[in-house]
Short mmCIF file of C-alpha atoms in Angstrom, two decimals:
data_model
loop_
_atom_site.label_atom_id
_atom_site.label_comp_id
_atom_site.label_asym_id
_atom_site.label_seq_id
_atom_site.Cartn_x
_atom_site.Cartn_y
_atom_site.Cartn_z
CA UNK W 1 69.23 96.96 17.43
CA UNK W 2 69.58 97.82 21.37
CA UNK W 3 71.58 100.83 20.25
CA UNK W 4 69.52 102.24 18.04
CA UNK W 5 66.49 101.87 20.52
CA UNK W 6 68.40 103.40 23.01
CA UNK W 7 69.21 106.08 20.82
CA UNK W 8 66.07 107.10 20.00
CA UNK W 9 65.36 106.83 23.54
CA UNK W 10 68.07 109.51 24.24
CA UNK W 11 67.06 111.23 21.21
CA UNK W 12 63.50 111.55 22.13
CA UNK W 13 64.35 112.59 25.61
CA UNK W 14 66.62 115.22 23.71
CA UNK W 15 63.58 116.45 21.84
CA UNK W 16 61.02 116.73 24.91
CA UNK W 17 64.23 118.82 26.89
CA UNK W 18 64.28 121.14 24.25
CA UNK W 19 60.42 122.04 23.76
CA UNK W 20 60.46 122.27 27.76
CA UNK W 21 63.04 125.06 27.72
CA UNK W 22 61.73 127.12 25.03
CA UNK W 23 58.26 126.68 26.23
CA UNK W 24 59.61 127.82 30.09
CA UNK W 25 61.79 130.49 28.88
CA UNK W 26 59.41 131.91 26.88
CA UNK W 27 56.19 131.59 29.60
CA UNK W 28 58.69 132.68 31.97
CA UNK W 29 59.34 135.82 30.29
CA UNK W 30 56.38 136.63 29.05
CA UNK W 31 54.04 135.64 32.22
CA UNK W 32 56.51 136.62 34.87
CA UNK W 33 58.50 139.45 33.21
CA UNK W 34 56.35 141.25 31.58
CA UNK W 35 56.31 140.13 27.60
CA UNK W 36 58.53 141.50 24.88
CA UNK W 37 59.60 144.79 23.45
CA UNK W 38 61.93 146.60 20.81
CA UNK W 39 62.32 149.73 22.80
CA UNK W 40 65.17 149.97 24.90
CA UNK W 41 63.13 149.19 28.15
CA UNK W 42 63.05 145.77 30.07
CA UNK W 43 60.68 143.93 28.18
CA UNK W 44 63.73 144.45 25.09
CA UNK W 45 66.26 142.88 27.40
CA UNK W 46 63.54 139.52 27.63
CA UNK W 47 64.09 138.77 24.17
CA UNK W 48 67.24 137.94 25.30
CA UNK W 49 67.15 134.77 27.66
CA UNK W 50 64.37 133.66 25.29
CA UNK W 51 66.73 133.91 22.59
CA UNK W 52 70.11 132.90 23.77
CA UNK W 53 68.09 129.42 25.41
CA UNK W 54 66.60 128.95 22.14
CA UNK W 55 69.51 129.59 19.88
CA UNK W 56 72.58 128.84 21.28
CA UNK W 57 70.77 125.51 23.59
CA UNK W 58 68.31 124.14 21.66
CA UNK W 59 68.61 124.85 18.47
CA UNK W 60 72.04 124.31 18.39
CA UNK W 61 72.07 121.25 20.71
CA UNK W 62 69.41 119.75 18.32
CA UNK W 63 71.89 120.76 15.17
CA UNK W 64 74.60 119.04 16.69
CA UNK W 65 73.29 115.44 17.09
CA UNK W 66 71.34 115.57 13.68
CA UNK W 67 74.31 113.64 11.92
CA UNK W 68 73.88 111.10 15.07
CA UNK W 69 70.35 109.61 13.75
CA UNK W 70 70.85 106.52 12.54
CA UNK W 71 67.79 107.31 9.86
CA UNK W 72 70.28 109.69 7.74
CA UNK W 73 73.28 106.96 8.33
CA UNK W 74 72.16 105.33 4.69
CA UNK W 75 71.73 108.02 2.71
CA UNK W 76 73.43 111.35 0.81
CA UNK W 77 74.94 112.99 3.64
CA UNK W 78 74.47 116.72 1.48
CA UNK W 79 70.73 117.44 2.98
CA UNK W 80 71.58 116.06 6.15
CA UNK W 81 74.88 118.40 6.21
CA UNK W 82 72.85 121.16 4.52
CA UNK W 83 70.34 120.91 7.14
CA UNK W 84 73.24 120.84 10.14
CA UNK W 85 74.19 124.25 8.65
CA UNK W 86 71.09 125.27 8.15
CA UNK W 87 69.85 124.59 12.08
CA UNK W 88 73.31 126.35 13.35
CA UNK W 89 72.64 129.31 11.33
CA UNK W 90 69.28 129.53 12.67
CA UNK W 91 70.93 129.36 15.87
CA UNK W 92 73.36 131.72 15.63
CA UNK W 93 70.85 134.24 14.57
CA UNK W 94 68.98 134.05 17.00
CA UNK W 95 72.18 134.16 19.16
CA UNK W 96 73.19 137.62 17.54
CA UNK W 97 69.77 139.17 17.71
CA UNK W 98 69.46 137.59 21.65
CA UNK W 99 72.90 139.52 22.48
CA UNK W 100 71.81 142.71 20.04
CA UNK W 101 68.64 143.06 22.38
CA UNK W 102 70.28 143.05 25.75
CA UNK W 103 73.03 145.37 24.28
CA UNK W 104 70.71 147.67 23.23
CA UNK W 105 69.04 147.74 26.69
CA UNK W 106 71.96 148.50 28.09
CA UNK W 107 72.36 151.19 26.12
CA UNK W 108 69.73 152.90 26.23
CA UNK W 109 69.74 152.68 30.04
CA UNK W 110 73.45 153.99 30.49
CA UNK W 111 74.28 150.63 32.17
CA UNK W 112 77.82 149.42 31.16
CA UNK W 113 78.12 146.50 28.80
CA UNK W 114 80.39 143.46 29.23
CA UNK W 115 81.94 143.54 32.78
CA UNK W 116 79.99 140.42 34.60
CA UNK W 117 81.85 137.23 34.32
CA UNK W 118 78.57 135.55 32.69
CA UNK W 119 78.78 138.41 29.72
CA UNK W 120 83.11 137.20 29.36
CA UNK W 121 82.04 133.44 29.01
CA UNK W 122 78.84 134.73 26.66
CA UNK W 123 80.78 136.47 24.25
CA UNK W 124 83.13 133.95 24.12
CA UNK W 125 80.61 131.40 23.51
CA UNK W 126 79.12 133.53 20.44
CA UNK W 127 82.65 134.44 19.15
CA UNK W 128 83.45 130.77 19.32
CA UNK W 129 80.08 129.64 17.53
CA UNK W 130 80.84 132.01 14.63
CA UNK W 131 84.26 131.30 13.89
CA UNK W 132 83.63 127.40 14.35
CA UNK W 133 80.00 128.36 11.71
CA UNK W 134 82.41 130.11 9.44
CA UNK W 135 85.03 127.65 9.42
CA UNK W 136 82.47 124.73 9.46
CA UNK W 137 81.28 126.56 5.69
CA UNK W 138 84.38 127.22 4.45
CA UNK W 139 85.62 123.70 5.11
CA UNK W 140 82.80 121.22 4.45
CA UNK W 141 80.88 123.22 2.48
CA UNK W 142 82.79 125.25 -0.11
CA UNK W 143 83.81 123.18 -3.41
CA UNK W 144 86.92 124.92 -3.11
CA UNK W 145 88.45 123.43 0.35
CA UNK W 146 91.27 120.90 -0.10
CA UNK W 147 91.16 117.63 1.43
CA UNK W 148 93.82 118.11 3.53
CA UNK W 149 91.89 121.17 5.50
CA UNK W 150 88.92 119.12 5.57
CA UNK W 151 90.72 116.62 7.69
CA UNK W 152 92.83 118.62 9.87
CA UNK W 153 89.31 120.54 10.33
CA UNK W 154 87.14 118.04 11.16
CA UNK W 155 88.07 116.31 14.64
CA UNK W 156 88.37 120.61 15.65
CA UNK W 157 84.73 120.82 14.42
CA UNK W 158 83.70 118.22 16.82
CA UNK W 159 85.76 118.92 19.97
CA UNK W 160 85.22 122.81 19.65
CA UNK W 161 81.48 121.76 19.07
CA UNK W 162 80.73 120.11 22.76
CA UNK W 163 82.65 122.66 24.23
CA UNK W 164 80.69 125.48 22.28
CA UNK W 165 77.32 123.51 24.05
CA UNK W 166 79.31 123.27 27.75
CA UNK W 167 80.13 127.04 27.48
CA UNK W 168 76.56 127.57 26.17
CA UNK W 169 75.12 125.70 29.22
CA UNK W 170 77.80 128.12 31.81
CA UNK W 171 76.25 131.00 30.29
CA UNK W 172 72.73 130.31 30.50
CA UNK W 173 72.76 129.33 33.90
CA UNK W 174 74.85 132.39 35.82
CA UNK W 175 72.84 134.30 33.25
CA UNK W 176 69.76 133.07 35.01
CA UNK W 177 70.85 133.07 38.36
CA UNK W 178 72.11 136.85 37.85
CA UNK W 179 68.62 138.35 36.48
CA UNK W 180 66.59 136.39 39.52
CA UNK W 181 68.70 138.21 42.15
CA UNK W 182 68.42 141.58 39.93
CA UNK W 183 64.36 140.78 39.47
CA UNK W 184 63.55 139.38 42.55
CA UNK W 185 65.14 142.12 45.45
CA UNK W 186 61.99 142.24 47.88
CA UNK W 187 60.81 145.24 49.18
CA UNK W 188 63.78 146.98 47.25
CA UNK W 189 61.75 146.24 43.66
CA UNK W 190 58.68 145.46 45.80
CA UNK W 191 58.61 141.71 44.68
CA UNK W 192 58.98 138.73 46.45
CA UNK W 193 62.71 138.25 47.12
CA UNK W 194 64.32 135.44 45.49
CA UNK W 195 65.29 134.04 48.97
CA UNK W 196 61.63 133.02 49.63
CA UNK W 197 61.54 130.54 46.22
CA UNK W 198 58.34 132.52 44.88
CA UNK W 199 56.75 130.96 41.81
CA UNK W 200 58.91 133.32 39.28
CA UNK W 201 62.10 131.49 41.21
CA UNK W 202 60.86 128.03 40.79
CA UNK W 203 60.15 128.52 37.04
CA UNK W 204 63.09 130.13 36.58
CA UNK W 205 65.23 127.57 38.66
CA UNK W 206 63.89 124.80 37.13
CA UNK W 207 64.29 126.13 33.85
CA UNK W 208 68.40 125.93 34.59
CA UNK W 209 67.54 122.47 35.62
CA UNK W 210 66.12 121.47 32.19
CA UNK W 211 69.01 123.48 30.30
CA UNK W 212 71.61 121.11 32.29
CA UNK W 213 69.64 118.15 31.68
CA UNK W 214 69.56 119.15 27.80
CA UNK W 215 73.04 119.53 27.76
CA UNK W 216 73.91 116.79 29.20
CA UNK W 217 72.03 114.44 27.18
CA UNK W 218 73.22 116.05 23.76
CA UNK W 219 76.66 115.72 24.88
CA UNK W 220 75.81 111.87 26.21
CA UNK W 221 74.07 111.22 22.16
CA UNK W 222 77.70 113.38 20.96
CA UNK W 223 80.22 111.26 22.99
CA UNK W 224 78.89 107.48 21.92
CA UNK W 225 80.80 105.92 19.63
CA UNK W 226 77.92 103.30 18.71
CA UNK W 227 75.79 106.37 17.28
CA UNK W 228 78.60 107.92 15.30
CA UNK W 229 77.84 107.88 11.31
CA UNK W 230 80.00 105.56 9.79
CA UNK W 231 82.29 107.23 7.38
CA UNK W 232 83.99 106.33 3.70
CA UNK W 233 87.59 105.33 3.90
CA UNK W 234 89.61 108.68 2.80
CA UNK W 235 90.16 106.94 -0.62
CA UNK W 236 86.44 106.97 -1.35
CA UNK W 237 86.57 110.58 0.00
CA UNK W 238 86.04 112.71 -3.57
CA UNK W 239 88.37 116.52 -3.52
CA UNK W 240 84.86 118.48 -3.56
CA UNK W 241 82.88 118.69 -0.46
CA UNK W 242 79.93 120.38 -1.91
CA UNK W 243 79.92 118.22 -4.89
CA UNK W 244 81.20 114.92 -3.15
CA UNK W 245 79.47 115.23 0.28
CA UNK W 246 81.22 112.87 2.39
CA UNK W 247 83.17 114.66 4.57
CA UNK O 1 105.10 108.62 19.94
CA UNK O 2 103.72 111.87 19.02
CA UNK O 3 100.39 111.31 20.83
CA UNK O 4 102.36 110.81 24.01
CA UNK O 5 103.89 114.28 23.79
CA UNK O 6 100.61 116.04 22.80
CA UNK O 7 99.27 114.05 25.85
CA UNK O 8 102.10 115.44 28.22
CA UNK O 9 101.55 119.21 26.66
CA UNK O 10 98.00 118.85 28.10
CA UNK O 11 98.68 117.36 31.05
CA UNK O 12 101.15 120.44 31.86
CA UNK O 13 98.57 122.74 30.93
CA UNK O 14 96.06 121.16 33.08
CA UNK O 15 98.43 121.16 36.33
CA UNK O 16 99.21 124.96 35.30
CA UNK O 17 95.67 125.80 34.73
CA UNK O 18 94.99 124.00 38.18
CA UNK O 19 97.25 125.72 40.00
CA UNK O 20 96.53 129.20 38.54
CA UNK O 21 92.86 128.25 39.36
CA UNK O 22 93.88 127.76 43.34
CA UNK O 23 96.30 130.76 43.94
CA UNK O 24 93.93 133.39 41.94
CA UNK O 25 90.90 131.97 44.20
CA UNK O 26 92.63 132.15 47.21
CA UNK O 27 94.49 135.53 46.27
CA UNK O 28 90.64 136.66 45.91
CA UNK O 29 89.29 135.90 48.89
CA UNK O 30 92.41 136.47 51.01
CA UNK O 31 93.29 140.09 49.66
CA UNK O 32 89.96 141.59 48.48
CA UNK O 33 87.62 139.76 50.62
CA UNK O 34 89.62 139.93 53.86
CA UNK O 35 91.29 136.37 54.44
CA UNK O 36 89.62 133.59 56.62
CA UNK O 37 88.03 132.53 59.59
CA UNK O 38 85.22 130.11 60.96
CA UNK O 39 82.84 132.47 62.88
CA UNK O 40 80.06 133.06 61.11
CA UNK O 41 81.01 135.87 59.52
CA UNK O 42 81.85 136.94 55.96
CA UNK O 43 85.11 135.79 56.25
CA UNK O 44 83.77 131.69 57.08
CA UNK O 45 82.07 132.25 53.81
CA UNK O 46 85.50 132.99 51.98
CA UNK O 47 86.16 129.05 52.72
CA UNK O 48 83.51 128.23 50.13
CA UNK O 49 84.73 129.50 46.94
CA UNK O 50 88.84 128.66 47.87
CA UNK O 51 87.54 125.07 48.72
CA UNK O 52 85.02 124.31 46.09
CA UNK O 53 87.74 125.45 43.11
CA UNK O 54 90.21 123.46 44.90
CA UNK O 55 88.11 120.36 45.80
CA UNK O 56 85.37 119.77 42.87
CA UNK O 57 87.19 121.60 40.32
CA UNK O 58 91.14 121.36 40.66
CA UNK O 59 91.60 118.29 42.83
CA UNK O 60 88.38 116.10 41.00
CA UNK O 61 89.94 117.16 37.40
CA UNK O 62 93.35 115.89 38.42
CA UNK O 63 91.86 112.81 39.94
CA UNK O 64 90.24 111.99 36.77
CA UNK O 65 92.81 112.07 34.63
CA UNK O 66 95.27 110.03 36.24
CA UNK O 67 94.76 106.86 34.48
CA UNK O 68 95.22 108.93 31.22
CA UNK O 69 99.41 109.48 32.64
CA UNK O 70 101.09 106.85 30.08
CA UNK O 71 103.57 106.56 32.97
CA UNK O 72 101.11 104.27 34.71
CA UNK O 73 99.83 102.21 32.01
CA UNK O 74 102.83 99.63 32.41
CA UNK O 75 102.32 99.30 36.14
CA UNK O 76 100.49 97.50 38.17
CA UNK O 77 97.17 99.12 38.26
CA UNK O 78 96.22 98.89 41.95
CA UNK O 79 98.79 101.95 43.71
CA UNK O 80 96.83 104.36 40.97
CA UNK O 81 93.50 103.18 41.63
CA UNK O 82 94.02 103.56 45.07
CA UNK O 83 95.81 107.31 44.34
CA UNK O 84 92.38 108.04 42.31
CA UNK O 85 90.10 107.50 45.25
CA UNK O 86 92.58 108.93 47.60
CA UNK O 87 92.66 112.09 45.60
CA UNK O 88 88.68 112.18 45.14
CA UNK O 89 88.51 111.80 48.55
CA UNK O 90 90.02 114.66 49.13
CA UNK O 91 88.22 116.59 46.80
CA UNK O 92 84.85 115.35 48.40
CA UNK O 93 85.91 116.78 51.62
CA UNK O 94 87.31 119.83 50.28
CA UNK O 95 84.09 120.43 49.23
CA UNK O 96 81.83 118.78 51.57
CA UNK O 97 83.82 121.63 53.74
CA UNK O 98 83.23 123.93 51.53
CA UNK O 99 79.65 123.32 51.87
CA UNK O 100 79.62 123.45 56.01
CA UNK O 101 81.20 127.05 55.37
CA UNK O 102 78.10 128.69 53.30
CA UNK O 103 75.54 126.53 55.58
CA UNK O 104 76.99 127.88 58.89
CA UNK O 105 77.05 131.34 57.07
CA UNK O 106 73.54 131.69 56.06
CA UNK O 107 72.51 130.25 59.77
CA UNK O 108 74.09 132.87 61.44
CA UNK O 109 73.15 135.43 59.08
CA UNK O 110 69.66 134.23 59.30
CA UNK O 111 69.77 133.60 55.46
CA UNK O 112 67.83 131.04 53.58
CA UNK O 113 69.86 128.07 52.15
CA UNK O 114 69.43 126.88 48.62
CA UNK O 115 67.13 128.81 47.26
CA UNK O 116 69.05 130.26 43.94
CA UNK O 117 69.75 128.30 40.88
CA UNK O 118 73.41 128.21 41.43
CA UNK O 119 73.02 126.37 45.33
CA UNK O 120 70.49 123.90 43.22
CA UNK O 121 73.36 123.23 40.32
CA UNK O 122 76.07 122.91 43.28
CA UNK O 123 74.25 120.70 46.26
CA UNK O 124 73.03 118.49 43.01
CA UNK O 125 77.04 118.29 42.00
CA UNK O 126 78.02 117.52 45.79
CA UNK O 127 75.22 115.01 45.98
CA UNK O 128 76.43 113.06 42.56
CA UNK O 129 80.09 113.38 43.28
CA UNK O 130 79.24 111.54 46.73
CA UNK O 131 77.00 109.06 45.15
CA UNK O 132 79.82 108.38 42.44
CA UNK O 133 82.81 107.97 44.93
CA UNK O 134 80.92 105.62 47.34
CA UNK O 135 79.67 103.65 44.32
CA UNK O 136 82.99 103.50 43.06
CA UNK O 137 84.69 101.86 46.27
CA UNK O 138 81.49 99.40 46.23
CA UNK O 139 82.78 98.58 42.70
CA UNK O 140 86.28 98.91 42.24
CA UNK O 141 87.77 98.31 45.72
CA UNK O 142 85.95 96.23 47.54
CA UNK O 143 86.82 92.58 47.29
CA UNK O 144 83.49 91.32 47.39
CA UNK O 145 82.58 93.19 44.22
CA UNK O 146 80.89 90.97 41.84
CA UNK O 147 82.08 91.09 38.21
CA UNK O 148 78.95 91.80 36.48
CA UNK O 149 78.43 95.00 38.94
CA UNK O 150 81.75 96.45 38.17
CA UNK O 151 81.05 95.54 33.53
CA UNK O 152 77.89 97.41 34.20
CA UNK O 153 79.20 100.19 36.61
CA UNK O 154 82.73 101.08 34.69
CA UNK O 155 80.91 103.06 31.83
CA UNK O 156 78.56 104.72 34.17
CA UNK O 157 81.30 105.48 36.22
CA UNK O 158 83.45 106.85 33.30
CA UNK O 159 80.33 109.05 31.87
CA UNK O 160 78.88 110.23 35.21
CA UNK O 161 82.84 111.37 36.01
CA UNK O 162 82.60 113.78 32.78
CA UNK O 163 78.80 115.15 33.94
CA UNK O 164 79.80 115.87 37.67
CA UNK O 165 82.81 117.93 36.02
CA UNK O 166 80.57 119.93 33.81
CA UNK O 167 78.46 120.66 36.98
CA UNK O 168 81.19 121.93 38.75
CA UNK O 169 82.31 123.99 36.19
CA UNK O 170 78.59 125.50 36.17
CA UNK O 171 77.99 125.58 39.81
CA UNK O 172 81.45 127.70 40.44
CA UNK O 173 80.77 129.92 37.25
CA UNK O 174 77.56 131.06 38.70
CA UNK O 175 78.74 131.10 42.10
CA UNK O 176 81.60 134.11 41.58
CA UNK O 177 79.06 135.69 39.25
CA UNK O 178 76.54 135.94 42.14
CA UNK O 179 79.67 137.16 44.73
CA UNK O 180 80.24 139.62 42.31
CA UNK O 181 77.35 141.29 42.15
CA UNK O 182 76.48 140.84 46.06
CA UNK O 183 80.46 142.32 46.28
CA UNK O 184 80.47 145.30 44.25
CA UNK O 185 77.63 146.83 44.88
CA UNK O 186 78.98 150.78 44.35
CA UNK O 187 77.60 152.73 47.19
CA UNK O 188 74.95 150.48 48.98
CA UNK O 189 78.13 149.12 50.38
CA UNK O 190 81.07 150.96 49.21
CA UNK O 191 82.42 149.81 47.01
CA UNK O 192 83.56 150.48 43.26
CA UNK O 193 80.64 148.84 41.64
CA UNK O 194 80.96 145.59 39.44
CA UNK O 195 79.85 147.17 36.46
CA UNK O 196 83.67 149.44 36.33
CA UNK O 197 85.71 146.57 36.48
CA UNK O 198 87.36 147.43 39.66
CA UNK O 199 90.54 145.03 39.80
CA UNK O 200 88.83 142.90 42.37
CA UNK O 201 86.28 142.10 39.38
CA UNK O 202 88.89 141.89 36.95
CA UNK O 203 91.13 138.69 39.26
CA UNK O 204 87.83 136.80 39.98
CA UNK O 205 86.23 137.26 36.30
CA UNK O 206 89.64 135.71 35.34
CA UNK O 207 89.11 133.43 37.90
CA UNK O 208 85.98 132.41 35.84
CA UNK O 209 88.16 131.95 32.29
CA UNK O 210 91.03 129.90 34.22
CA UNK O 211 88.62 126.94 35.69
CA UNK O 212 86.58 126.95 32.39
CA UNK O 213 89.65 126.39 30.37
CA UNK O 214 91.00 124.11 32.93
CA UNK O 215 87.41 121.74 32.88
CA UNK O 216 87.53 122.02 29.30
CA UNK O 217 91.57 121.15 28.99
CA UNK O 218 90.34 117.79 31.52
CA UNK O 219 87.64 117.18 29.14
CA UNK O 220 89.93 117.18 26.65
CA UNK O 221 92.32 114.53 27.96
CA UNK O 222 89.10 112.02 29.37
CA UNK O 223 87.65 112.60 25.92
CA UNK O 224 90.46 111.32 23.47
CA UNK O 225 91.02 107.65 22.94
CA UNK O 226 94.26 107.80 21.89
CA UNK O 227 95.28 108.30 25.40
CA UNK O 228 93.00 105.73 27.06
CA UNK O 229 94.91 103.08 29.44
CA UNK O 230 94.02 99.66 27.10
CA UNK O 231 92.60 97.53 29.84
CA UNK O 232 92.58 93.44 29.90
CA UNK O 233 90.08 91.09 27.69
CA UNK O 234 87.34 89.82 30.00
CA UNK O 235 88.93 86.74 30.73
CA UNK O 236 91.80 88.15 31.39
CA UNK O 237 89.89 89.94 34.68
CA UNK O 238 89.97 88.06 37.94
CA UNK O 239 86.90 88.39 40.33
CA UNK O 240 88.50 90.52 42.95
CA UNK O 241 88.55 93.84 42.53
CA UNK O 242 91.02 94.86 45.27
CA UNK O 243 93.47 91.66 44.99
CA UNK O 244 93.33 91.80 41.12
CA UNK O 245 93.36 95.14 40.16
CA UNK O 246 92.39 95.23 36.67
CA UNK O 247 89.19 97.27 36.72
#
C-alpha cells in the first residue's frame, strides 16, 4: 500500500514535470523567440526545441512508465501495450518533424548541418529511438515474432529505453545551453547577453532544470523493482504477441 | 559462470572507455588548446575540462562500480569500502579543482560565474557529489553510525550515486559543446570555424561519444542485479559500521 502511494506520488510529480516543460518551452519560444514559422527563417528553427522537449522528453518519458501504473497491473496488457506504442510514436513524430524543422533552417540559411557535438548525441538519440520503435513493433507487436526473439528482445527494450531518455536529457540540455549563447550575444545581436541572467536566460535555464528533474524521476519510477508489472511465468506466455498479449 | 564473464567484458570496456576518456581530454587541451598553467589565463581554464572528465566522470564511474568486481565479494568488505571513498575522494578533489580553475578564470577575465545552464547542471553535480560523499562517511565509516541511519541511507546512497553520474555526464556534454563554439569561432578569432569540422572539433566531439558511452557502460554494470555483491540478513549486521564492515 506504501508503494503504491509513493508511486503515485512519483507519478504525479512525473506528470506536473512534464506539463512544466512543454508549457516553458513553448512560452519560451513563442514569448521570447519570436513564435513559430514554416519558412526557413528563425521562427522555423523554434519548432524545434518545442518539439524535441515535447517528443523525445515528455512524451516519451510519460510512454515509458505507462506499464509502471499499478492501475493497468490487473488487466489485458494489449491497450496498455497498444497505448505504449501509441505514445512513442507520437513521440517520435514529433521527434522527426522537431529535427526536419531545424534541418530545414539550416538549409535554407547555408549553415552546415551536423558538426556540434549536441547534433552527434541528437541524431544518435533519434536513430536509437527508431530502431528500438521498430524493433519494439516487430517484436511485441507482430503475431508473427517467435518467442524466443521476444525474450532475447525484451530486457534490450528496457535497458536501451533509459538510456534512449539519458541521451534525450544530454541533448536537450547542450541544445539549450548552445542557442542561449547564439541568442543572447549583447550588443553583437543587440540583446542582453546571456552573462547578465536576463529573463529569456532564467526561463530558459530553468527550463534545463525541469528537463533534468523529469528525467530523473522517470528513470527513478523505471528502476524500482516494487512498481514493475508482474509478469506470467513463460509457460503461460501464448506464441502470439498480438493475439496473446503478455509479453 | 557466464554472468561473471559478461560482467568482466564490461568492466574492461569501462576501464578502456575511461582511459580513452582521459588521454583524448587531455590530448585536447594540451595540443589544440595550448597545454596548462595556473595564471589566469586561457591555459588555467584548460584544467577544468582534463579534471572534471577525470574526476566526476572517469574516477566517480570507477569508484562506483567497485563493489560490482566479483573478486571482492568473498573478502572482507572493509579494504573496498575504504578503496570506494578513497577513490571518490579523489574524484571530489579532482573536480572541486577543476572548479577553482574556471572560478579563478572568469575573475581575472572579469567574467560572470554561473550564469549558463551548463555551470547550473555542473555546480548542482559538485554540490550533490559533496553532499553524497560526506553523508556517506557519516553512514558507512564512522563508528558511531547508528543502524537505522545507514537501512535508510544505503538506497539513497545507491540511487543518488546513479543521478550524480547522469549529471556529470550532462554537465561535461554541454560543457565541450559550449568550448566549441567559444573555440572555433572562424575569423572573429582565427580559427577554422566549428561548423567544418576542423580536427580539433572532430577529437573533442569524440570526446563527447567516449564519456557518454563510458556513463552509460557504468550504468550498465550499477544497473544489473545479477552482478550485485549479496550483502548479510539484518541480523547478520553488527552496529559498527567501521569495525563491522558489512554495510
Amino acid at each position: 500500500m506504501r508503494s503504491i502511494v509513493s508511486f503515485y506520488f512519483c507519478y504525479l510529480l512525473c506528470l506536473c514535470l512534464g506539463i512544466a516543460c512543454v508549457v516553458v518551452v513553448s512560452i519560451w519560444n513563442s514569448q521570447w523567440r519570436g513564435g513559430f514559422a514554416w519558412d526557413g527563417s528563425a521562427l522555423q528553427f523554434n519548432w524545434h526545441p518545442v518539439l524535441m522537449v515535447t517528443g523525445l522528453v515528455v512524451l516519451y518519458g510519460n510512454g515509458a512508465v505507462l506499464y509502471r501504473v499499478p492501475l493497468t497491473w490487473g488487466q489485458n496488457k494489449l491497450p496498455w501495450k497498444l497505448l505504449h506504442a501509441g505514445v512513442m510514436l507520437l513521440a517520435l513524430l514529433c521527434s522527426i518533424i522537431g529535427l526536419c524543422a531545424v534541418f530545414d533552417f539550416h538549409n535554407a540559411n547555408n549553415t552546415p548541418n551536423l558538426y556540434s557535438l549536441h547534433s552527434w548525441i541528437g541524431i544518435c538519440t533519434t536513430a536509437l529511438f527508431t530502431t528500438q520503435w521498430v524493433m519494439g513493433l516487430a517484436g511485441f507487436l507482430l503475431p508473427c515474432s517467435p518467442m524466443s526473439f521476444r525474450k532475447l528482445l525484451k530486457p534490450a527494450h528496457v535497458w536501451m529505453g533509459g538510456c534512449i531518455l539519458i541521451l534525450s536529457i544530454v541533448s536537450c540540455i547542450s541544445g539549450i545551453n548552445e542557442k542561449l549563447f547564439f541568442a543572447l550575444k549583447g550588443t553583437t545581436n543587440g540583446t542582453e547577453p546571456y552573462g547578465n541572467l536576463p529573463p529569456e536566460a532564467l526561463v530558459a535555464n530553468s527550463l534545463g532544470v525541469l528537463i533534468v528533474a523529469f528525467g530523473l524521476v522517470v528513470l527513478k519510477i523505471l528502476s524500482n523493482q516494487k512498481w514493475q508489472r508482474s509478469e506470467p511465468t513463460s509457460e503461460d506466455l501464448g506464441y502470439s504477441p498480438l493475439l496473446q498479449d503478455n509479453s
